[in-house]
Coordinates of C-alpha atoms in Angstrom, one line a residue:
M1 CA -12.7 -8.0 34.0
K2 CA -11.3 -7.6 30.5
K3 CA -9.4 -4.5 29.7
K4 CA -10.9 -2.3 27.0
V5 CA -9.2 -1.2 23.8
L6 CA -10.8 1.3 21.4
V7 CA -9.5 1.1 17.8
V8 CA -9.9 4.3 15.7
G9 CA -10.6 3.2 12.1
A10 CA -11.5 -0.1 10.4
G11 CA -8.7 0.0 7.8
V12 CA -6.5 -3.0 7.2
A13 CA -4.2 -2.3 10.1
G14 CA -7.1 -1.4 12.4
L15 CA -8.9 -4.6 11.7
A16 CA -5.7 -6.8 12.0
S17 CA -4.6 -5.3 15.3
A18 CA -8.1 -5.5 16.7
I19 CA -8.3 -9.2 15.8
R20 CA -4.9 -9.8 17.5
L21 CA -6.0 -8.0 20.7
Q22 CA -9.5 -9.6 20.8
H23 CA -7.9 -13.0 20.4
A24 CA -5.4 -12.2 23.2
G25 CA -8.3 -11.5 25.6
Y26 CA -9.0 -7.8 25.4
Q27 CA -12.4 -6.2 24.9
V28 CA -12.0 -4.5 21.6
E29 CA -14.3 -2.0 19.9
I30 CA -13.6 -0.3 16.5
Y31 CA -15.0 3.1 15.6
E32 CA -15.2 3.7 11.9
K33 CA -16.5 6.8 10.1
E34 CA -17.4 4.9 6.9
A35 CA -20.2 2.4 6.5
L36 CA -17.9 -0.4 5.4
P37 CA -14.7 -2.0 6.6
G38 CA -11.3 -1.8 4.9
G39 CA -10.4 1.9 4.8
K40 CA -8.7 2.3 1.4
M41 CA -9.3 -1.5 0.9
H42 CA -12.9 -0.4 0.2
R43 CA -15.3 -1.4 -2.6
I44 CA -17.3 0.5 -5.2
E45 CA -20.5 -1.2 -6.4
K46 CA -22.3 0.4 -9.3
D47 CA -24.8 -0.9 -11.8
G48 CA -23.8 -4.5 -11.2
Y49 CA -20.1 -3.9 -11.3
S50 CA -17.8 -4.4 -8.3
F51 CA -14.5 -2.6 -8.0
D52 CA -11.8 -2.7 -5.4
L53 CA -11.3 0.9 -4.5
G54 CA -7.6 0.9 -3.6
P55 CA -5.0 -1.9 -3.3
T56 CA -5.3 -4.7 -5.8
I57 CA -2.0 -6.7 -6.0
V58 CA -1.5 -9.5 -3.4
M59 CA 2.1 -10.1 -2.5
M60 CA 3.5 -12.0 0.4
P61 CA 0.3 -14.0 0.9
E62 CA 1.7 -15.6 4.1
L63 CA 1.1 -12.3 5.9
Y64 CA -2.6 -12.2 4.7
R65 CA -3.0 -15.8 6.0
E66 CA -1.2 -15.3 9.3
I67 CA -4.0 -13.3 11.0
F68 CA -6.4 -16.2 10.4
E69 CA -3.9 -18.9 11.4
L70 CA -3.2 -17.1 14.6
C71 CA -6.9 -17.5 15.6
G72 CA -6.9 -21.2 14.6
R73 CA -8.8 -20.6 11.4
N74 CA -8.1 -22.0 7.9
P75 CA -7.4 -19.0 5.7
D76 CA -8.8 -20.8 2.7
D77 CA -12.2 -20.6 4.3
Y78 CA -11.9 -16.8 4.4
I79 CA -9.6 -15.6 1.7
P80 CA -9.4 -18.2 -1.1
M81 CA -6.4 -17.3 -3.2
E82 CA -5.0 -18.3 -6.6
R83 CA -1.5 -17.6 -7.9
L84 CA -1.3 -15.5 -11.1
D85 CA 1.0 -16.5 -13.9
P86 CA 1.9 -14.4 -15.8
M87 CA 1.8 -11.9 -12.9
Y88 CA 1.1 -8.9 -15.2
R89 CA 1.5 -7.6 -18.7
V90 CA 3.5 -4.5 -19.6
Y91 CA 2.7 -2.2 -22.5
Y92 CA 4.8 0.7 -23.8
N93 CA 3.1 3.7 -25.3
D94 CA 5.2 3.8 -28.4
K95 CA 4.9 0.0 -29.1
P96 CA 1.5 -1.0 -27.8
D97 CA 1.4 -4.1 -30.1
E98 CA 4.5 -5.5 -28.5
P99 CA 3.6 -6.1 -24.8
F100 CA 5.7 -8.2 -22.3
D101 CA 4.2 -10.8 -20.0
I102 CA 6.0 -11.0 -16.7
S103 CA 6.1 -14.4 -15.0
S104 CA 7.4 -15.5 -11.7
D105 CA 8.5 -18.7 -13.3
L106 CA 12.2 -18.2 -13.7
T107 CA 12.5 -20.0 -17.0
Q108 CA 9.7 -17.9 -18.6
L109 CA 11.1 -14.7 -16.9
T110 CA 14.5 -15.4 -18.3
K111 CA 13.1 -15.7 -21.8
T112 CA 11.2 -12.4 -21.4
I113 CA 14.2 -10.5 -20.1
E114 CA 16.4 -11.9 -22.9
G115 CA 13.8 -10.7 -25.3
V116 CA 14.1 -7.2 -23.9
S117 CA 17.9 -7.1 -23.5
E118 CA 20.0 -10.3 -23.6
A119 CA 23.0 -8.2 -22.6
D120 CA 21.3 -7.4 -19.3
M121 CA 20.4 -10.9 -18.2
E122 CA 23.6 -11.4 -16.1
G123 CA 23.0 -8.1 -14.5
F124 CA 19.4 -9.0 -13.6
F125 CA 20.6 -12.1 -11.8
L126 CA 23.2 -10.0 -10.0
Y127 CA 20.5 -7.6 -8.9
L128 CA 18.4 -10.4 -7.5
H129 CA 21.4 -11.8 -5.7
E130 CA 22.3 -8.4 -4.1
I131 CA 18.8 -7.3 -3.2
Y132 CA 17.9 -10.7 -1.8
K133 CA 20.7 -10.4 0.7
R134 CA 19.4 -7.0 1.8
F135 CA 15.8 -8.3 2.0
I136 CA 16.9 -11.0 4.4
V137 CA 18.6 -8.4 6.7
A138 CA 15.5 -6.2 6.6
K139 CA 13.1 -9.0 7.1
H140 CA 14.8 -10.3 10.2
N141 CA 16.1 -7.1 11.8
I142 CA 14.1 -4.1 10.6
I143 CA 10.6 -4.4 9.3
Q144 CA 9.2 -6.8 11.9
R145 CA 10.3 -4.9 15.0
P146 CA 9.7 -1.5 16.6
F147 CA 12.2 1.2 17.4
R148 CA 10.8 2.6 20.6
K149 CA 14.0 4.1 21.9
A150 CA 17.0 5.6 20.1
R151 CA 19.3 2.8 21.4
D152 CA 17.0 0.2 19.7
F153 CA 18.6 1.4 16.5
Y154 CA 21.8 3.1 17.5
N155 CA 23.7 0.1 18.9
F156 CA 26.6 -1.7 17.3
S157 CA 24.7 -4.8 16.4
M158 CA 21.8 -3.0 14.7
L159 CA 24.1 -0.5 12.9
K160 CA 26.2 -3.3 11.6
K161 CA 23.1 -4.9 10.1
A162 CA 21.7 -1.6 8.9
M163 CA 24.9 -0.9 7.0
K164 CA 24.2 -4.0 4.9
L165 CA 21.1 -2.3 3.5
K166 CA 23.4 0.3 1.8
T167 CA 20.6 2.9 2.1
L168 CA 22.4 6.0 0.7
D169 CA 21.9 4.8 -2.9
T170 CA 18.7 5.5 -4.8
A171 CA 16.7 2.8 -6.5
D172 CA 17.5 4.1 -9.9
R173 CA 21.2 4.4 -9.3
F174 CA 21.3 0.9 -7.8
M175 CA 19.5 -0.6 -10.8
S176 CA 21.8 1.2 -13.2
K177 CA 24.7 -0.7 -11.8
Y178 CA 23.2 -3.9 -13.1
I179 CA 20.9 -3.0 -16.0
R180 CA 21.5 -0.6 -18.9
N181 CA 18.4 -1.1 -21.0
E182 CA 16.0 1.7 -20.0
R183 CA 12.9 -0.3 -20.6
L184 CA 14.0 -3.2 -18.5
K185 CA 15.2 -0.8 -15.8
Q186 CA 11.8 1.0 -15.8
L187 CA 10.0 -2.4 -15.6
I188 CA 11.7 -3.1 -12.3
S189 CA 12.3 0.2 -10.6
F190 CA 8.9 1.8 -11.2
Q191 CA 7.5 -0.5 -8.5
T192 CA 8.6 1.9 -5.8
L193 CA 5.4 3.7 -6.8
Y194 CA 3.6 1.0 -4.9
I195 CA 4.7 2.9 -1.8
G196 CA 4.3 6.3 -3.2
I197 CA 7.9 7.3 -4.0
S198 CA 9.9 7.8 -7.2
P199 CA 12.8 5.4 -7.9
F200 CA 14.9 8.5 -8.5
R201 CA 14.5 9.4 -4.8
S202 CA 13.7 6.1 -3.2
P203 CA 16.3 4.4 -1.0
S204 CA 17.7 1.5 -3.0
F205 CA 16.5 -1.2 -0.6
Y206 CA 12.9 -0.6 -1.9
T207 CA 13.9 -2.4 -5.1
M208 CA 13.2 -5.5 -3.0
I209 CA 9.5 -5.0 -3.9
P210 CA 9.9 -6.3 -7.5
M211 CA 12.3 -9.0 -6.2
I212 CA 9.6 -10.3 -3.9
Q213 CA 7.3 -10.5 -7.0
F214 CA 9.9 -12.3 -9.2
M215 CA 10.8 -14.8 -6.5
Y216 CA 7.6 -15.4 -4.6
G217 CA 4.8 -14.5 -7.1
V218 CA 1.6 -12.5 -7.1
W219 CA -1.8 -13.8 -6.0
F220 CA -5.5 -13.0 -6.5
I221 CA -8.1 -13.3 -3.8
K222 CA -11.5 -14.5 -5.0
G223 CA -13.9 -11.5 -4.9
G224 CA -11.0 -9.1 -5.1
M225 CA -9.1 -7.3 -2.3
Y226 CA -12.3 -6.3 -0.5
T227 CA -12.7 -10.0 0.4
M228 CA -9.8 -9.6 2.8
A229 CA -11.5 -6.6 4.5
R230 CA -14.8 -8.5 4.8
A231 CA -13.0 -11.6 6.0
M232 CA -11.2 -9.7 8.8
E233 CA -14.4 -8.1 9.8
K234 CA -16.1 -11.5 10.0
L235 CA -13.2 -13.0 12.0
F236 CA -13.2 -10.1 14.4
K237 CA -16.9 -10.4 15.1
E238 CA -16.6 -14.2 15.5
L239 CA -14.1 -13.5 18.3
G240 CA -16.6 -11.3 20.0
G241 CA -15.3 -7.9 18.8
T242 CA -17.6 -4.9 18.1
I243 CA -17.5 -2.5 15.2
H244 CA -19.4 0.8 15.3
Y245 CA -19.8 2.1 11.7
N246 CA -20.7 5.7 10.7
R247 CA -19.1 6.9 13.9
Q248 CA -16.8 9.9 13.5
V249 CA -14.0 10.2 16.1
Q250 CA -13.2 13.8 16.9
E251 CA -10.6 13.4 19.6
I252 CA -8.4 11.0 21.4
S253 CA -8.8 12.0 25.0
V254 CA -5.7 12.6 27.1
Q255 CA -5.3 13.4 30.7
G256 CA -2.0 13.7 32.5
R257 CA -0.1 12.3 29.5
K258 CA -2.3 9.2 29.4
T259 CA -5.1 8.4 27.0
T260 CA -8.5 7.8 28.7
G261 CA -10.5 7.0 25.6
I262 CA -12.0 8.9 22.6
V263 CA -14.8 11.3 21.7
A264 CA -17.0 10.1 18.8
D265 CA -19.9 12.1 17.5
G266 CA -19.6 14.3 20.6
Q267 CA -19.8 11.3 23.0
K268 CA -16.9 10.4 25.3
I269 CA -16.1 6.7 25.4
S270 CA -13.7 5.6 28.1
A271 CA -11.1 2.8 27.6
D272 CA -7.9 1.4 29.0
F273 CA -6.0 1.8 25.7
V274 CA -6.5 3.5 22.3
L275 CA -5.0 2.1 19.1
C276 CA -5.3 4.6 16.2
N277 CA -5.5 3.4 12.6
A278 CA -6.3 6.9 11.2
D279 CA -3.5 8.2 9.0
F280 CA -0.8 9.3 11.5
P281 CA -0.2 12.8 10.3
Y282 CA -4.0 13.5 10.3
A283 CA -4.4 11.8 13.7
I284 CA -1.6 13.5 15.5
K285 CA -2.6 16.9 14.2
N286 CA -6.4 16.6 14.5
L287 CA -7.3 13.9 17.0
V288 CA -4.5 14.4 19.6
K289 CA -5.3 17.8 20.9
D290 CA -3.1 17.7 24.0
R291 CA 0.1 19.5 23.0
A292 CA 2.4 17.6 25.3
A293 CA 1.0 14.3 24.0
K294 CA 2.0 15.2 20.4
G295 CA 5.7 15.1 21.3
K296 CA 7.9 16.4 18.4
Y297 CA 4.9 16.1 16.0
S298 CA 3.7 19.7 16.3
D299 CA 1.3 21.0 13.6
K300 CA 4.2 22.8 12.0
K301 CA 6.3 19.6 12.0
V302 CA 3.5 17.6 10.4
D303 CA 3.1 20.2 7.7
K304 CA 6.8 20.0 6.9
L305 CA 7.0 16.2 6.6
K306 CA 7.3 14.7 3.1
Y307 CA 4.3 13.0 1.6
S308 CA 3.9 10.3 -1.0
C309 CA 2.2 10.8 -4.3
S310 CA -1.6 10.5 -4.7
C311 CA -3.7 8.7 -7.3
F312 CA -6.4 9.4 -9.8
L313 CA -8.6 6.4 -10.4
L314 CA -11.3 5.6 -13.0
Y315 CA -13.8 2.7 -12.5
L316 CA -15.3 1.8 -15.8
G317 CA -18.1 -0.6 -16.3
M318 CA -17.9 -1.9 -19.9
S319 CA -20.5 -3.2 -22.3
K320 CA -18.4 -6.3 -23.3
K321 CA -15.6 -8.7 -22.4
Y322 CA -12.1 -8.0 -23.7
E323 CA -10.6 -11.2 -24.9
E324 CA -7.5 -9.5 -26.1
I325 CA -6.7 -8.2 -22.6
E326 CA -5.7 -11.5 -21.1
H327 CA -4.5 -10.6 -17.7
V328 CA -5.7 -9.2 -14.4
H329 CA -2.9 -6.7 -14.0
N330 CA -1.6 -4.5 -16.8
F331 CA 0.9 -1.6 -16.8
I332 CA 1.0 1.0 -19.5
F333 CA 4.3 2.9 -19.6
N334 CA 5.0 6.3 -21.1
E335 CA 8.3 6.1 -22.9
D336 CA 9.8 9.0 -20.9
L337 CA 9.1 7.6 -17.4
K338 CA 11.6 9.9 -15.7
K339 CA 9.8 13.0 -16.9
N340 CA 6.5 11.5 -15.9
L341 CA 7.8 10.8 -12.4
D342 CA 9.6 14.2 -12.1
D343 CA 6.3 15.9 -13.0
I344 CA 4.4 14.0 -10.4
F345 CA 6.7 14.9 -7.5
A346 CA 7.2 18.5 -8.8
G347 CA 3.5 19.1 -8.7
N348 CA 3.0 19.5 -12.5
K349 CA -0.2 18.6 -14.3
L350 CA 0.6 15.5 -16.4
T351 CA 0.4 15.7 -20.1
N352 CA 1.9 12.2 -20.5
G353 CA 1.7 9.6 -17.8
S354 CA 2.1 5.9 -17.0
F355 CA -0.8 4.1 -15.4
Y356 CA -2.1 0.7 -14.3
V357 CA -5.2 -1.2 -15.4
Y358 CA -6.8 -3.9 -13.3
V359 CA -9.4 -6.3 -14.7
A360 CA -10.6 -8.4 -11.7
S361 CA -13.4 -9.9 -13.7
K362 CA -10.8 -11.9 -15.7
M363 CA -10.3 -14.0 -12.5
D364 CA -13.8 -13.6 -11.0
A365 CA -16.7 -13.2 -13.4
S366 CA -19.0 -12.3 -10.5
M367 CA -17.4 -8.8 -10.3
A368 CA -19.2 -7.7 -13.5
P369 CA -22.5 -8.5 -15.1
E370 CA -22.5 -11.6 -17.3
G371 CA -20.5 -11.2 -20.5
K372 CA -18.9 -7.9 -19.4
D373 CA -15.7 -6.6 -17.8
G374 CA -15.0 -3.8 -15.3
L375 CA -11.8 -1.8 -15.8
Y376 CA -10.0 -0.2 -12.8
V377 CA -7.5 2.4 -14.0
L378 CA -5.0 4.0 -11.6
M379 CA -2.6 6.9 -12.5
P380 CA -0.1 8.2 -9.9
V381 CA -0.5 12.0 -9.6
S382 CA 0.8 14.8 -7.3
H383 CA -0.6 15.0 -3.7
L384 CA -2.7 18.1 -3.0
G385 CA 0.1 19.9 -1.1
A386 CA 2.5 19.6 -4.0
A387 CA 0.1 20.1 -7.0
N388 CA 0.3 23.4 -8.7
Y389 CA -3.1 22.9 -10.4
E390 CA -6.6 22.5 -9.1
W391 CA -8.5 19.3 -8.9
N392 CA -11.7 20.3 -10.7
D393 CA -14.0 19.0 -13.4
A394 CA -11.5 20.2 -16.1
T395 CA -8.6 18.3 -14.6
I396 CA -10.7 15.1 -14.3
R397 CA -11.8 15.5 -18.0
D398 CA -8.2 16.0 -19.1
Y399 CA -6.8 13.0 -17.3
R400 CA -9.7 10.9 -18.3
A401 CA -9.2 11.9 -22.0
Y402 CA -5.5 11.1 -21.8
I403 CA -6.1 7.7 -20.3
L404 CA -8.7 6.7 -22.8
D405 CA -6.7 8.0 -25.8
T406 CA -3.7 6.0 -24.6
L407 CA -5.8 2.8 -24.1
K408 CA -7.3 3.1 -27.6
K409 CA -3.9 2.3 -29.0
I410 CA -4.0 -1.2 -27.4
R411 CA -5.5 -4.0 -29.5
G412 CA -9.0 -4.7 -28.4
L413 CA -9.6 -1.3 -26.8
E414 CA -9.9 0.8 -29.9
N415 CA -13.5 1.7 -29.2
I416 CA -13.2 1.8 -25.4
E417 CA -14.9 5.2 -25.0
Q418 CA -18.1 4.1 -26.8
E419 CA -18.1 0.8 -24.7
I420 CA -18.4 2.5 -21.3
V421 CA -21.8 2.0 -19.7
T422 CA -21.1 3.3 -16.2
E423 CA -18.2 5.1 -14.5
T424 CA -17.0 6.8 -11.5
C425 CA -13.7 8.2 -10.3
V426 CA -11.6 8.9 -7.2
T427 CA -9.3 11.9 -6.9
P428 CA -6.7 13.1 -4.3
R429 CA -9.5 15.2 -2.8
D430 CA -11.5 12.0 -2.1
F431 CA -8.5 10.4 -0.4
E432 CA -8.3 13.4 1.8
S433 CA -12.0 13.8 2.6
R434 CA -13.0 10.1 2.8
F435 CA -10.0 8.5 4.3
N436 CA -8.3 11.4 6.1
A437 CA -5.2 10.9 4.0
Y438 CA -3.1 14.0 4.8
N439 CA -2.7 16.1 1.6
G440 CA -4.6 13.2 -0.2
S441 CA -1.4 11.2 -0.1
T442 CA -2.5 7.7 -0.9
F443 CA 0.4 6.0 0.7
G444 CA 1.0 8.2 3.7
L445 CA 4.4 9.6 4.6
M446 CA 6.9 9.3 1.8
P447 CA 9.5 6.6 2.7
I448 CA 12.6 8.7 2.1
L449 CA 15.6 7.7 4.3
T450 CA 14.8 10.3 7.0
Q451 CA 11.2 9.0 7.3
S452 CA 12.0 5.3 7.3
N453 CA 12.7 2.7 10.0
H454 CA 13.6 4.3 13.3
M455 CA 12.9 7.8 11.9
R456 CA 9.3 7.0 10.9
P457 CA 6.5 7.4 13.5
Q458 CA 6.5 4.3 15.7
S459 CA 3.5 2.4 17.1
K460 CA 3.9 3.5 20.7
A461 CA 3.2 7.1 21.3
K462 CA 6.4 8.5 23.0
H463 CA 4.7 11.2 25.1
C464 CA 1.4 9.6 26.0
D465 CA 0.8 6.3 27.8
N466 CA -1.6 3.7 26.6
L467 CA -1.8 5.2 23.1
Y468 CA -0.6 3.4 20.0
F469 CA -0.6 4.0 16.2
T470 CA -0.7 1.7 13.2
G471 CA -1.0 2.1 9.4
S472 CA 0.9 3.1 6.4
S473 CA 2.5 6.3 7.9
T474 CA 3.9 4.4 10.8
H475 CA 6.9 2.0 10.8
P476 CA 7.5 -0.2 8.8
G477 CA 5.5 1.6 6.0
A478 CA 3.0 1.3 3.2
G479 CA 1.6 -1.6 1.2
V480 CA -0.8 -4.2 2.5
P481 CA 1.7 -6.8 3.6
I482 CA 3.8 -4.1 5.4
V483 CA 0.7 -2.6 7.0
L484 CA -0.2 -6.0 8.3
L485 CA 3.2 -6.1 10.0
S486 CA 2.5 -2.6 11.4
A487 CA -0.6 -4.1 13.0
R488 CA 1.3 -7.0 14.5
I489 CA 3.9 -4.6 15.9
A490 CA 1.3 -2.3 17.4
A491 CA -0.7 -5.1 19.1
Q492 CA 2.5 -6.7 20.5
E493 CA 3.7 -3.3 21.8
L494 CA 0.4 -2.8 23.6
M495 CA 0.5 -6.3 25.1
Q496 CA 4.1 -5.9 26.1
D497 CA 3.3 -2.7 28.0
D498 CA 0.2 -4.1 29.6
Q499 CA 1.4 -7.6 30.4
G500 CA 5.1 -7.4 30.3
I501 CA 5.3 -9.9 27.5
Q502 CA 8.6 -9.9 25.7
F503 CA 8.1 -10.6 22.0
N504 CA 10.6 -12.0 19.5
Y505 CA 10.3 -9.3 16.9
S506 CA 11.7 -11.4 14.1
G507 CA 8.7 -13.7 14.1
K508 CA 5.0 -13.9 15.1

């Protein structure tokens, strides 16, 4: 008889780990409180427009493809991808008519960087050289393996490798060693915000994020990111798995320091294993009610952890197509990025901010009515626990007005406010209520040094048998490719405990 695994949440990591376990011969059932798969990889559909709710940028496509290849499927049948070049366009508030197109083609990228600061070209190559060395160390020794016990990290071999990451420097200080031009430095270092942390606080090895883009490129999945969520749902069901939508999990049942199942909508469901994809801080505080099973993560400890920023998003259905906006991904920088970031993490209401605009209908016309575009706008903001202002209608109006006033300065968007035919928004309160993101922190636990690698929550619960966690607040961290690695680790840990299988954690 197959052993039963209950997965809490049909987010990216929940779906990916469920697929792995179903494929390995377990009977897997997912319980999801929403009506759709994907978690924050959700979709908003309104008046003929389709918007990805959360993540939009596809990096490291081999990790997206891996889950389908594992099951003997052709990924192109599920998630057809196309490489983007240029990857994105960058605008600066004070020079909106002089944008930069950023390519992963080295020849084009060199020309662009020379156009910004020829004096920094040599430093840019030195940055790539140095961070690539660290990336290889992290790839093979850190981000693909668990740290179940202290000695998994605190041993001579691992410490020797970890020292090569040079973790004590911040991303900004590291970049300043190679690049002096502030705009060029901003263009590179801001990307730590993909995982919810300021480059002025982020460990320097997270500057590997832009390096991965420059060296490996950015991709687009036909239908947008939500195609990935639907494709994983389809594969899971093809393998015989079951998903229960609109089912709220209230508790992970624990008896004698061992999980026995879950309670969903007041009903107890028994299982051999539970794998939880709910945000770890929320889950350990609200779903694991047995005090001993929480281990060191008491409610007080959870409250004191450091959390990533949140996001304010506008989803705008427009009355026309914007030929002047040529690219899917667009970044609009405030000239004083440091003040912008300092305000976010100090909890100040933003009066000037940098933000991102995603126009998926540039690549897939089916995501908007014929002859029209949909604009997705994301602005990083403080999480609810840090914000010293209220998220109310006035705050939404202020942020909306700032974003639209800034966009009006860009050629082709001068009349943007009059061209909106439908709109909706998502605030930090929505991330908290809809997706159980603690404090509305979009990216989970902030990846500061003391909350990274072996010091981040691991997949295997330390004080409760047969209980596992996955997702952005667990090791190795946030971002869709990294969350897919979290799912791989969690599934392998469960199978290792159950079957005694020893995995090579530097590979599949």
